[in-house]
């Protein structure tokens, strides 16, 4: 696994809202690597002893005082299936009841619920933000489950980056919401990681410090637990998932951190119930067959987790978030925006030059698009014109055809009209004759007499 057993030195940088104690410098490397200042070497400068007390040996105290005054901030992301014990664990870790409501299984997609608190211990103020998944693992589509988490983490980085890029920055007072640690609760199946666990951790391991935990560890036997842990680690390694390694470069904590790295993933039990054992009141879970004590190292790794997370490595988690995960996000985003440290010939490029180059590129791109759009427009006008011309020709042909038909019809009608007029004239003439005949008295003419005589003769024969 990456980072395991490596020599570790912490690159540190200033960051808003979160104070840190003095550490080595080396902002932006994003790597755990040796730094000169920590070992006492001083980059070839002459080392001079002072002949009397000057007072800069109080610098660490000044920093501590300033940090205490400003307060600290720590943001935890707790990922686990619905009812996996996230709220109980966080309550147990900070010895407080955060009044977290129980979620249902019926959410269409995963949501993240963030709650911030201000905690006080002695004279130290801690602004704690707990972000928990709601409905994780309840969806059929696995992508729906982890994508909202990835987006949330990126959104916090983006907010910080935007603050950094402002002309008038307020990094010092900025409420840093970047996630410093992800407690990933694995169900105590005793078998292996679920596909969803693998997919989620794989998509988050370059964005956040992941500490895997086996939740509800009281439901798995001691021997099964050891096998399960080995299996989980083997699976994480074979899938190339990088989990957070407690730093081993600082002599003061290197031994304990090395041992604790070997205990990962921690098997934890959470409870807000208290039970009286002897004359001590302890956090525990009571069963018909016995009592599981949350803070008993023979029962589970809860104390190990609390020690490592809060007492020993909280500052390192904050620092790793800034120097490694945020740095990676920042460099990718700036590259996306077109900024480069060096040109193709590997010569350094200033921000001004990068900006000018980007501006030129943008302008050329704009011109190219404008030309493209103009050509498209001309082409479309031509096409439209051709279509209209064709339609016009069609209409003209139709018109001419109709005119022809009309002329023929007109001629036919004209002929008919003439014939009709002649018929009417004939009819009128006949009618006039008939009327004339009716109005004249019946006078027998030689012709009519002869006609009468003929009629009679024919009736006798
Ligand atoms: P949601 O926020 O609703 O998704 O649930 P959650 O993951 O916050 O789980 P929560 O802490 O509400 O615990 C759910 C149930 O599991 C409660 O009944 C707890 O008492 C129980 N529980 C929590 N931690 C443990 C544990 O370590 N062991 C066992 N056996 N039960 C636990
Ligand atoms: Mg909860």
CSV table of C-alpha atoms and ligand atoms in Angstrom, one decimal:
chain,number,residue,atom,x,y,z
A,1,UNK,CA,0.0,0.0,0.0
A,2,UNK,CA,1.3,3.4,-0.9
A,3,UNK,CA,2.7,5.3,2.0
A,4,UNK,CA,3.1,2.3,4.3
A,5,UNK,CA,6.5,2.3,6.0
A,6,UNK,CA,7.8,5.2,4.0
A,7,UNK,CA,10.1,7.8,5.5
A,8,UNK,CA,7.7,10.6,6.3
A,9,UNK,CA,8.2,14.3,6.6
A,10,UNK,CA,5.3,16.7,6.4
A,11,UNK,CA,5.1,19.4,3.9
A,12,UNK,CA,3.1,22.3,5.4
A,13,UNK,CA,1.7,25.5,4.3
A,14,UNK,CA,-0.4,28.3,5.6
A,15,UNK,CA,-4.1,27.7,5.5
A,16,UNK,CA,-7.2,29.4,6.5
A,17,UNK,CA,-9.3,28.8,9.5
A,18,UNK,CA,-7.1,26.0,10.8
A,19,UNK,CA,-4.1,26.6,12.9
A,20,UNK,CA,-1.2,24.2,13.2
A,21,UNK,CA,1.8,23.8,15.3
A,22,UNK,CA,5.2,24.5,13.8
A,23,UNK,CA,6.2,22.0,11.2
A,24,UNK,CA,8.6,21.7,8.3
A,25,UNK,CA,8.1,23.8,5.2
A,26,UNK,CA,7.8,22.6,1.6
A,27,UNK,CA,4.4,23.8,0.5
A,28,UNK,CA,3.0,22.2,-2.6
A,29,UNK,CA,5.0,19.1,-2.9
A,30,UNK,CA,2.1,17.0,-1.9
A,31,UNK,CA,4.5,14.3,-0.9
A,32,UNK,CA,5.8,13.0,2.3
A,33,UNK,CA,9.6,13.5,1.8
A,34,UNK,CA,12.6,14.6,3.8
A,35,UNK,CA,13.0,18.3,4.5
A,36,UNK,CA,16.2,20.0,5.5
A,37,UNK,CA,14.8,22.4,8.1
A,38,UNK,CA,13.5,19.6,10.3
A,39,UNK,CA,16.9,17.9,10.6
A,40,UNK,CA,18.7,21.1,11.6
A,41,UNK,CA,20.7,21.6,8.3
A,42,UNK,CA,20.3,25.0,6.9
A,43,UNK,CA,20.8,25.1,3.2
A,44,UNK,CA,24.5,26.0,3.2
A,45,UNK,CA,24.0,29.0,5.6
A,46,UNK,CA,26.7,29.6,8.2
A,47,UNK,CA,25.5,28.5,11.6
A,48,UNK,CA,26.5,31.0,14.3
A,49,UNK,CA,26.1,30.6,18.0
A,50,UNK,CA,24.7,33.6,19.9
A,51,UNK,CA,26.7,35.1,22.7
A,52,UNK,CA,23.6,36.0,24.8
A,53,UNK,CA,19.8,35.4,24.9
A,54,UNK,CA,17.9,37.1,22.2
A,55,UNK,CA,14.5,35.7,22.6
A,56,UNK,CA,13.4,34.1,19.3
A,57,UNK,CA,13.4,30.8,21.1
A,58,UNK,CA,9.9,31.8,22.2
A,59,UNK,CA,8.7,31.6,18.6
A,60,UNK,CA,7.1,28.1,19.2
A,61,UNK,CA,5.3,29.5,22.3
A,62,UNK,CA,4.2,32.5,20.3
A,63,UNK,CA,2.8,30.2,17.6
A,64,UNK,CA,1.1,28.0,20.2
A,65,UNK,CA,-0.5,31.1,21.9
A,66,UNK,CA,-1.7,32.4,18.5
A,67,UNK,CA,-3.1,29.0,17.5
A,68,UNK,CA,-5.0,28.7,20.8
A,69,UNK,CA,-6.4,32.1,20.4
A,70,UNK,CA,-7.5,31.5,16.9
A,71,UNK,CA,-8.9,28.0,17.5
A,72,UNK,CA,-8.7,24.9,15.4
A,73,UNK,CA,-11.0,23.3,12.9
A,74,UNK,CA,-11.5,19.7,12.0
A,75,UNK,CA,-13.8,18.2,9.5
A,76,UNK,CA,-14.8,14.5,9.5
A,77,UNK,CA,-16.7,12.7,6.8
A,78,UNK,CA,-18.3,9.5,8.1
A,79,UNK,CA,-19.3,7.1,5.4
A,80,UNK,CA,-21.3,4.0,6.1
A,81,UNK,CA,-24.5,2.2,5.2
A,82,UNK,CA,-27.7,3.3,6.8
A,83,UNK,CA,-27.7,2.2,10.5
A,84,UNK,CA,-24.1,1.1,10.4
A,85,UNK,CA,-23.4,3.1,13.6
A,86,UNK,CA,-22.0,6.4,12.3
A,87,UNK,CA,-23.7,8.7,14.7
A,88,UNK,CA,-23.1,6.4,17.7
A,89,UNK,CA,-19.4,6.3,16.8
A,90,UNK,CA,-19.0,10.0,16.5
A,91,UNK,CA,-20.9,10.6,19.7
A,92,UNK,CA,-18.6,8.1,21.4
A,93,UNK,CA,-15.5,9.7,20.0
A,94,UNK,CA,-16.3,13.1,21.2
A,95,UNK,CA,-18.0,12.0,24.4
A,96,UNK,CA,-21.1,14.1,23.5
A,97,UNK,CA,-24.5,13.5,22.1
A,98,UNK,CA,-24.8,15.4,18.8
A,99,UNK,CA,-28.6,14.8,18.5
A,100,UNK,CA,-28.3,13.2,15.1
A,101,UNK,CA,-31.6,12.0,13.7
A,102,UNK,CA,-32.0,8.4,12.4
A,103,UNK,CA,-32.3,8.2,8.6
A,104,UNK,CA,-34.6,6.1,6.5
A,105,UNK,CA,-33.7,3.5,3.8
A,106,UNK,CA,-35.9,5.2,1.2
A,107,UNK,CA,-33.8,8.0,-0.2
A,108,UNK,CA,-33.6,8.1,-4.0
A,109,UNK,CA,-30.0,9.0,-3.8
A,110,UNK,CA,-27.2,9.6,-1.3
A,111,UNK,CA,-27.1,12.9,0.5
A,112,UNK,CA,-24.5,14.4,2.8
A,113,UNK,CA,-25.5,15.9,6.0
A,114,UNK,CA,-23.1,18.4,7.5
A,115,UNK,CA,-23.3,19.7,11.1
A,116,UNK,CA,-20.8,22.1,12.7
A,117,UNK,CA,-20.2,22.4,16.4
A,118,UNK,CA,-17.8,24.4,18.6
A,119,UNK,CA,-16.2,22.2,21.2
A,120,UNK,CA,-14.0,23.3,24.1
A,121,UNK,CA,-11.5,21.3,26.0
A,122,UNK,CA,-9.3,23.1,28.5
A,123,UNK,CA,-8.6,26.4,26.8
A,124,UNK,CA,-8.6,24.9,23.3
A,125,UNK,CA,-11.5,25.6,20.9
A,126,UNK,CA,-12.3,23.2,18.1
A,127,UNK,CA,-14.7,23.9,15.3
A,128,UNK,CA,-15.8,20.4,14.4
A,129,UNK,CA,-17.8,19.6,11.3
A,130,UNK,CA,-19.3,16.2,11.0
A,131,UNK,CA,-20.5,15.2,7.6
A,132,UNK,CA,-22.4,11.9,7.4
A,133,UNK,CA,-23.8,10.0,4.5
A,134,UNK,CA,-27.6,9.6,4.3
A,135,UNK,CA,-28.9,6.6,2.4
A,136,UNK,CA,-25.5,5.3,1.4
A,137,UNK,CA,-25.8,1.8,-0.1
A,138,UNK,CA,-29.6,1.9,-0.4
A,139,UNK,CA,-29.5,2.5,-4.2
A,140,UNK,CA,-29.4,-0.2,-6.8
A,141,UNK,CA,-27.1,1.9,-9.0
A,142,UNK,CA,-23.7,2.0,-7.3
A,143,UNK,CA,-22.6,5.2,-9.1
A,144,UNK,CA,-25.5,7.0,-7.4
A,145,UNK,CA,-24.0,6.1,-4.1
A,146,UNK,CA,-20.5,7.4,-4.3
A,147,UNK,CA,-20.7,10.2,-6.9
A,148,UNK,CA,-22.5,12.6,-4.5
A,149,UNK,CA,-19.6,12.1,-2.0
A,150,UNK,CA,-16.9,12.8,-4.6
A,151,UNK,CA,-18.8,15.9,-5.7
A,152,UNK,CA,-19.1,17.1,-2.1
A,153,UNK,CA,-15.4,16.7,-1.4
A,154,UNK,CA,-14.6,18.5,-4.7
A,155,UNK,CA,-17.0,21.3,-3.9
A,156,UNK,CA,-15.2,22.0,-0.6
A,157,UNK,CA,-11.9,22.1,-2.5
A,158,UNK,CA,-13.4,24.4,-5.1
A,159,UNK,CA,-14.7,26.8,-2.5
A,160,UNK,CA,-11.3,27.0,-1.0
A,161,UNK,CA,-9.6,27.5,-4.4
A,162,UNK,CA,-12.1,30.3,-5.3
A,163,UNK,CA,-11.3,32.0,-2.0
A,164,UNK,CA,-7.6,31.7,-2.7
A,165,UNK,CA,-8.0,33.2,-6.2
A,166,UNK,CA,-9.9,36.2,-5.0
A,167,UNK,CA,-8.1,39.5,-5.1
A,168,UNK,CA,-9.3,40.3,-1.6
A,169,UNK,CA,-8.8,37.0,0.2
A,170,UNK,CA,-9.9,36.2,3.7
A,171,UNK,CA,-8.1,32.9,4.1
A,172,UNK,CA,-7.3,33.7,7.7
A,173,UNK,CA,-11.0,33.9,8.7
A,174,UNK,CA,-12.2,31.5,6.1
A,175,UNK,CA,-14.3,28.6,7.5
A,176,UNK,CA,-12.4,25.7,6.0
A,177,UNK,CA,-14.9,23.0,5.1
A,178,UNK,CA,-12.4,20.7,3.3
A,179,UNK,CA,-12.7,17.1,4.6
A,180,UNK,CA,-9.7,16.2,6.8
A,181,UNK,CA,-10.5,12.6,7.4
A,182,UNK,CA,-12.9,10.0,6.0
A,183,UNK,CA,-14.0,7.4,8.5
A,184,UNK,CA,-15.1,4.6,6.2
A,185,UNK,CA,-17.3,2.1,8.1
A,186,UNK,CA,-17.2,-1.4,6.7
A,187,UNK,CA,-20.0,-3.8,7.6
A,188,UNK,CA,-18.7,-6.7,9.9
A,189,UNK,CA,-19.6,-9.4,7.4
A,190,UNK,CA,-16.4,-11.4,8.0
A,191,UNK,CA,-16.3,-12.0,4.3
A,192,UNK,CA,-14.9,-9.3,2.0
A,193,UNK,CA,-15.4,-5.8,0.9
A,194,UNK,CA,-18.5,-5.1,-1.1
A,195,UNK,CA,-18.2,-3.7,-4.6
A,196,UNK,CA,-19.7,-0.4,-3.3
A,197,UNK,CA,-16.9,-0.2,-0.7
A,198,UNK,CA,-14.2,-0.8,-3.3
A,199,UNK,CA,-15.7,1.7,-5.8
A,200,UNK,CA,-16.2,4.4,-3.2
A,201,UNK,CA,-12.8,4.1,-1.6
A,202,UNK,CA,-11.1,3.9,-5.0
A,203,UNK,CA,-12.8,7.1,-6.1
A,204,UNK,CA,-12.0,8.9,-2.9
A,205,UNK,CA,-8.4,7.8,-2.0
A,206,UNK,CA,-6.8,10.7,-3.9
A,207,UNK,CA,-9.1,13.3,-2.4
A,208,UNK,CA,-9.2,12.5,1.3
A,209,UNK,CA,-7.4,10.7,4.1
A,210,UNK,CA,-9.3,7.4,4.4
A,211,UNK,CA,-9.3,5.5,7.7
A,212,UNK,CA,-11.2,2.2,7.2
A,213,UNK,CA,-13.1,0.9,10.2
A,214,UNK,CA,-14.9,-2.3,10.9
A,215,UNK,CA,-18.2,-1.1,12.4
A,216,UNK,CA,-20.2,-3.0,15.1
A,217,UNK,CA,-17.1,-5.1,15.8
A,218,UNK,CA,-18.9,-6.7,18.7
A,219,UNK,CA,-20.8,-8.8,16.2
A,220,UNK,CA,-17.7,-10.7,15.0
A,221,UNK,CA,-15.6,-13.2,16.9
A,222,UNK,CA,-11.9,-12.5,17.8
A,223,UNK,CA,-10.4,-15.0,15.4
A,224,UNK,CA,-12.8,-14.1,12.6
A,225,UNK,CA,-11.9,-10.5,13.2
A,226,UNK,CA,-8.2,-11.0,12.6
A,227,UNK,CA,-8.8,-13.0,9.4
A,228,UNK,CA,-11.3,-10.4,8.3
A,229,UNK,CA,-8.8,-7.6,8.8
A,230,UNK,CA,-6.1,-9.4,6.8
A,231,UNK,CA,-8.6,-10.1,4.1
A,232,UNK,CA,-9.6,-6.4,3.9
A,233,UNK,CA,-6.0,-5.2,3.8
A,234,UNK,CA,-5.2,-7.7,1.0
A,235,UNK,CA,-8.2,-6.5,-0.9
A,236,UNK,CA,-7.4,-2.9,-0.5
A,237,UNK,CA,-3.8,-3.6,-1.7
A,238,UNK,CA,-4.9,-5.7,-4.7
A,239,UNK,CA,-7.3,-3.0,-5.8
A,240,UNK,CA,-4.7,-0.2,-5.4
A,241,UNK,CA,-6.6,1.7,-2.8
A,242,UNK,CA,-4.5,4.0,-0.7
A,243,UNK,CA,-5.6,4.4,2.8
A,244,UNK,CA,-4.2,6.9,5.3
A,245,UNK,CA,-1.0,5.9,7.0
A,246,UNK,CA,-0.1,7.4,10.3
A,247,UNK,CA,3.1,9.3,9.8
A,248,UNK,CA,6.3,7.7,11.1
A,249,UNK,CA,8.8,10.4,10.5
A,250,UNK,CA,8.5,12.2,13.8
A,251,UNK,CA,10.5,10.3,16.4
A,252,UNK,CA,8.0,11.2,19.1
A,253,UNK,CA,5.2,9.3,17.5
A,254,UNK,CA,6.9,7.1,14.9
A,255,UNK,CA,6.9,3.9,17.1
A,256,UNK,CA,3.3,4.2,18.1
A,257,UNK,CA,2.2,5.2,14.6
A,258,UNK,CA,4.0,2.2,13.0
A,259,UNK,CA,2.3,-0.2,15.4
A,260,UNK,CA,-1.1,1.4,14.8
A,261,UNK,CA,-0.6,1.2,11.0
A,262,UNK,CA,-0.4,-2.6,11.6
A,263,UNK,CA,-3.8,-2.6,13.4
A,264,UNK,CA,-5.7,-1.0,10.5
A,265,UNK,CA,-8.6,-1.3,9.8
A,266,UNK,CA,-9.7,-0.6,13.4
A,267,UNK,CA,-12.5,-2.7,14.6
A,268,UNK,CA,-14.8,-0.3,16.6
A,269,UNK,CA,-17.7,-0.5,18.8
A,270,UNK,CA,-19.8,2.5,19.6
A,271,UNK,CA,-22.3,3.2,22.4
A,272,UNK,CA,-23.8,6.1,24.2
A,273,UNK,CA,-25.0,3.8,27.1
A,274,UNK,CA,-23.0,3.8,30.3
A,275,UNK,CA,-22.6,0.8,32.6
A,276,UNK,CA,-21.2,0.7,36.1
A,277,UNK,CA,-18.4,-1.9,36.4
A,278,UNK,CA,-17.0,-2.1,39.9
A,279,UNK,CA,-16.8,1.5,40.9
A,280,UNK,CA,-16.2,2.8,37.4
A,281,UNK,CA,-18.8,4.1,35.0
A,282,UNK,CA,-17.9,3.1,31.4
A,283,UNK,CA,-19.3,3.4,27.9
A,284,UNK,CA,-20.5,-0.1,27.0
A,285,UNK,CA,-23.0,-2.3,25.2
A,286,UNK,CA,-24.9,-4.8,27.4
A,287,UNK,CA,-25.9,-8.2,26.2
A,288,UNK,CA,-27.5,-11.1,27.9
A,289,UNK,CA,-24.2,-12.9,27.8
A,290,UNK,CA,-22.0,-10.0,28.9
A,291,UNK,CA,-20.8,-6.5,28.5
A,292,UNK,CA,-18.7,-5.0,25.6
A,293,UNK,CA,-16.8,-2.0,26.8
A,294,UNK,CA,-16.1,0.6,24.2
A,295,UNK,CA,-12.9,1.8,25.7
A,296,UNK,CA,-11.5,-1.6,26.6
A,297,UNK,CA,-8.7,-2.4,24.2
A,298,UNK,CA,-9.3,-6.1,24.7
A,299,UNK,CA,-12.8,-5.7,23.4
A,300,UNK,CA,-12.2,-3.4,20.4
A,301,UNK,CA,-10.0,-0.8,18.8
A,302,UNK,CA,-12.0,2.2,19.7
A,303,UNK,CA,-9.3,3.7,22.0
A,304,UNK,CA,-6.7,3.2,19.3
A,305,UNK,CA,-8.9,5.1,16.8
A,306,UNK,CA,-9.5,7.9,19.2
A,307,UNK,CA,-5.8,8.2,20.1
A,308,UNK,CA,-4.7,8.1,16.6
A,309,UNK,CA,-7.4,10.4,15.2
A,310,UNK,CA,-7.6,13.0,17.9
A,311,UNK,CA,-4.6,12.9,20.2
A,312,UNK,CA,-1.7,12.0,17.8
A,313,UNK,CA,-2.5,12.7,14.2
A,314,UNK,CA,-5.3,15.3,13.9
A,315,UNK,CA,-2.8,17.9,12.9
A,316,UNK,CA,-1.2,15.6,10.3
A,317,UNK,CA,-4.6,14.8,8.8
A,318,UNK,CA,-5.3,18.6,8.4
A,319,UNK,CA,-1.8,19.1,6.9
A,320,UNK,CA,-2.1,16.1,4.5
A,321,UNK,CA,-5.4,17.5,3.4
A,322,UNK,CA,-3.9,20.8,2.5
A,323,UNK,CA,-0.5,19.7,1.1
A,324,UNK,CA,-1.5,16.5,-0.7
A,325,UNK,CA,-5.1,16.3,-1.5
A,326,UNK,CA,-6.0,19.9,-2.0
A,327,UNK,CA,-2.7,20.5,-3.8
A,328,UNK,CA,-3.6,17.8,-6.3
A,329,UNK,CA,-7.0,19.2,-6.8
A,330,UNK,CA,-5.6,22.8,-7.2
A,331,UNK,CA,-3.0,21.8,-9.7
A,332,UNK,CA,-5.5,19.9,-11.8
A,333,UNK,CA,-7.9,22.7,-11.7
A,334,UNK,CA,-5.3,25.3,-12.6
A,335,UNK,CA,-4.1,23.2,-15.5
A,336,UNK,CA,-7.7,22.9,-16.6
A,337,UNK,CA,-7.9,26.7,-16.6
A,338,UNK,CA,-4.8,26.8,-18.8
A,339,UNK,CA,-2.1,27.7,-16.3
A,340,UNK,CA,1.3,26.1,-16.6
A,341,UNK,CA,4.5,26.3,-14.6
A,342,UNK,CA,6.6,25.6,-17.6
A,343,UNK,CA,6.2,25.9,-21.4
A,344,UNK,CA,6.7,23.0,-23.8
A,345,UNK,CA,10.4,23.7,-23.8
A,346,UNK,CA,10.4,23.3,-20.1
A,347,UNK,CA,11.1,27.0,-19.5
A,348,UNK,CA,9.3,28.6,-16.5
A,349,UNK,CA,6.2,30.5,-17.4
A,350,UNK,CA,5.1,33.4,-15.2
A,351,UNK,CA,1.4,33.8,-14.2
A,352,UNK,CA,1.2,36.9,-16.5
A,353,UNK,CA,2.6,34.9,-19.5
A,354,UNK,CA,0.2,32.0,-18.8
A,355,UNK,CA,-2.7,34.5,-18.5
A,356,UNK,CA,-1.7,36.2,-21.8
A,357,UNK,CA,-1.3,32.9,-23.6
A,358,UNK,CA,-4.6,31.7,-22.3
A,359,UNK,CA,-6.2,35.0,-23.4
A,360,UNK,CA,-4.7,34.7,-26.8
A,361,UNK,CA,-5.9,31.1,-27.1
A,362,UNK,CA,-9.3,32.1,-25.9
A,363,UNK,CA,-9.5,35.0,-28.4
A,364,UNK,CA,-8.4,32.7,-31.3
A,365,UNK,CA,-10.9,30.2,-30.3
A,366,UNK,CA,-13.6,32.8,-30.1
A,367,UNK,CA,-12.7,34.0,-33.6
A,368,UNK,CA,-12.7,30.4,-34.9
A,369,UNK,CA,-16.1,29.9,-33.5
A,370,UNK,CA,-17.4,33.2,-34.8
A,371,UNK,CA,-16.1,32.3,-38.3
A,372,UNK,CA,-17.6,28.8,-38.0
A,373,UNK,CA,-20.9,30.2,-37.0
A,374,UNK,CA,-20.8,32.8,-39.8
A,375,UNK,CA,-20.1,30.1,-42.4
A,376,UNK,CA,-22.9,27.9,-40.9
A,377,UNK,CA,-25.2,30.9,-41.2
A,378,UNK,CA,-24.3,31.6,-44.8
A,379,UNK,CA,-24.7,27.9,-45.7
A,380,UNK,CA,-28.1,27.7,-44.0
A,381,UNK,CA,-29.2,30.9,-45.9
A,382,UNK,CA,-28.1,29.3,-49.2
A,383,UNK,CA,-29.9,26.1,-48.4
A,384,UNK,CA,-33.0,28.0,-47.4
A,385,UNK,CA,-32.8,30.1,-50.6
A,386,UNK,CA,-32.5,27.0,-52.8
A,387,UNK,CA,-35.5,25.5,-51.0
A,388,UNK,CA,-37.5,28.6,-51.6
A,389,UNK,CA,-36.5,28.8,-55.2
A,390,UNK,CA,-37.6,25.3,-55.8
A,391,UNK,CA,-40.9,26.0,-54.1
A,392,UNK,CA,-41.4,29.1,-56.2
A,393,UNK,CA,-40.7,27.1,-59.4
A,394,UNK,CA,-43.1,24.4,-58.3
A,395,UNK,CA,-45.8,27.1,-57.7
A,396,UNK,CA,-45.1,28.8,-61.0
A,397,UNK,CA,-45.5,25.5,-62.9
A,398,UNK,CA,-48.7,24.7,-61.0
A,399,UNK,CA,-50.0,28.2,-61.8
A,400,UNK,CA,-49.3,27.8,-65.5
A,401,UNK,CA,-50.9,24.4,-65.6
A,402,UNK,CA,-54.0,25.8,-63.9
A,403,UNK,CA,-54.1,28.7,-66.3
A,404,UNK,CA,-54.1,26.3,-69.2
A,405,UNK,CA,-56.9,24.2,-67.7
A,406,UNK,CA,-58.8,27.4,-67.0
A,407,UNK,CA,-58.4,28.6,-70.7
A,408,UNK,CA,-59.7,25.2,-71.9
A,409,UNK,CA,-62.6,25.3,-69.5
A,410,UNK,CA,-63.4,28.8,-70.6
A,411,UNK,CA,-63.5,27.8,-74.3
A,412,UNK,CA,-65.7,24.9,-73.6
A,413,UNK,CA,-68.0,27.0,-71.6
A,414,UNK,CA,-68.1,29.6,-74.3
A,415,UNK,CA,-69.1,27.0,-76.8
A,416,UNK,CA,-71.8,25.7,-74.5
A,417,UNK,CA,-73.0,29.2,-74.0
A,418,UNK,CA,-73.3,29.8,-77.7
A,419,UNK,CA,-75.2,26.5,-78.3
A,420,UNK,CA,-77.5,27.4,-75.4
A,421,UNK,CA,-78.2,30.8,-76.8
A,422,UNK,CA,-79.1,29.3,-80.2
A,423,UNK,CA,-81.4,26.9,-78.5
A,424,UNK,CA,-83.0,29.6,-76.5
A,425,UNK,CA,-83.5,31.7,-79.7
A,426,UNK,CA,-85.1,28.7,-81.5
A,427,UNK,CA,-87.2,28.0,-78.5
A,428,UNK,CA,-88.4,31.6,-78.4
A,429,UNK,CA,-89.2,31.5,-82.1
A,430,UNK,CA,-91.3,28.3,-81.6
A,431,UNK,CA,-92.9,29.7,-78.6
A,432,UNK,CA,-93.9,32.9,-80.5
A,433,UNK,CA,-95.3,30.8,-83.4
A,434,UNK,CA,-97.3,28.7,-81.0
A,435,UNK,CA,-98.7,31.7,-79.3
A,436,UNK,CA,-99.5,33.2,-82.7
A,437,UNK,CA,-101.4,30.1,-83.7
A,438,UNK,CA,-103.4,30.1,-80.5
A,439,UNK,CA,-104.5,33.7,-80.8
A,440,UNK,CA,-105.8,33.4,-84.5
A,441,UNK,CA,-109.5,32.2,-85.1
A,442,UNK,CA,-109.9,28.8,-86.7
A,443,UNK,CA,-110.4,29.6,-90.5
A,444,UNK,CA,-110.7,26.7,-92.9
A,445,UNK,CA,-108.3,27.1,-95.7
A,446,UNK,CA,-108.3,24.9,-98.8
A,447,UNK,CA,-105.3,23.2,-97.3
A,448,UNK,CA,-106.9,22.6,-94.0
A,449,UNK,CA,-110.0,21.3,-95.5
A,450,UNK,CA,-108.1,18.8,-97.6
A,451,UNK,CA,-106.2,17.8,-94.4
A,452,UNK,CA,-109.6,17.2,-92.6
A,453,UNK,CA,-110.9,15.2,-95.5
A,454,UNK,CA,-107.8,13.0,-95.5
A,455,UNK,CA,-108.1,12.4,-91.8
A,456,UNK,CA,-111.7,11.3,-92.1
A,457,UNK,CA,-111.0,8.9,-95.0
A,458,UNK,CA,-108.2,7.3,-93.1
A,459,UNK,CA,-110.5,6.7,-90.1
A,460,UNK,CA,-113.0,4.7,-92.3
A,461,UNK,CA,-110.4,2.4,-93.9
B,1,LIG,P1,-28.2,6.5,10.1
B,1,LIG,O1,-27.7,7.8,10.4
B,1,LIG,O2,-29.6,6.4,10.3
B,1,LIG,O3,-27.8,6.0,8.7
B,1,LIG,O4,-27.6,5.5,11.1
B,1,LIG,P2,-26.1,5.5,11.7
B,1,LIG,O5,-25.2,4.9,10.8
B,1,LIG,O6,-25.9,6.8,12.3
B,1,LIG,O7,-26.3,4.4,12.9
B,1,LIG,P3,-26.7,4.7,14.4
B,1,LIG,O8,-25.5,5.3,15.1
B,1,LIG,O9,-27.9,5.5,14.5
B,1,LIG,O10,-26.9,3.2,15.0
B,1,LIG,C1,-27.8,2.4,14.4
B,1,LIG,C2,-28.1,1.3,15.4
B,1,LIG,O11,-26.9,0.5,15.6
B,1,LIG,C3,-28.5,1.8,16.8
B,1,LIG,O12,-29.4,0.9,17.3
B,1,LIG,C4,-27.2,1.7,17.6
B,1,LIG,O13,-27.4,1.4,19.0
B,1,LIG,C5,-26.6,0.4,16.9
B,1,LIG,N1,-25.1,0.5,17.1
B,1,LIG,C6,-24.3,1.5,16.9
B,1,LIG,N2,-23.1,1.2,17.1
B,1,LIG,C7,-23.0,-0.2,17.4
B,1,LIG,C8,-22.0,-1.1,17.6
B,1,LIG,O14,-20.8,-0.8,17.7
B,1,LIG,N3,-22.4,-2.4,17.8
B,1,LIG,C9,-23.7,-2.8,17.8
B,1,LIG,N4,-24.0,-4.1,18.0
B,1,LIG,N5,-24.7,-1.9,17.5
B,1,LIG,C10,-24.4,-0.6,17.3
B,2,LIG,MG1,-26.8,8.7,12.0
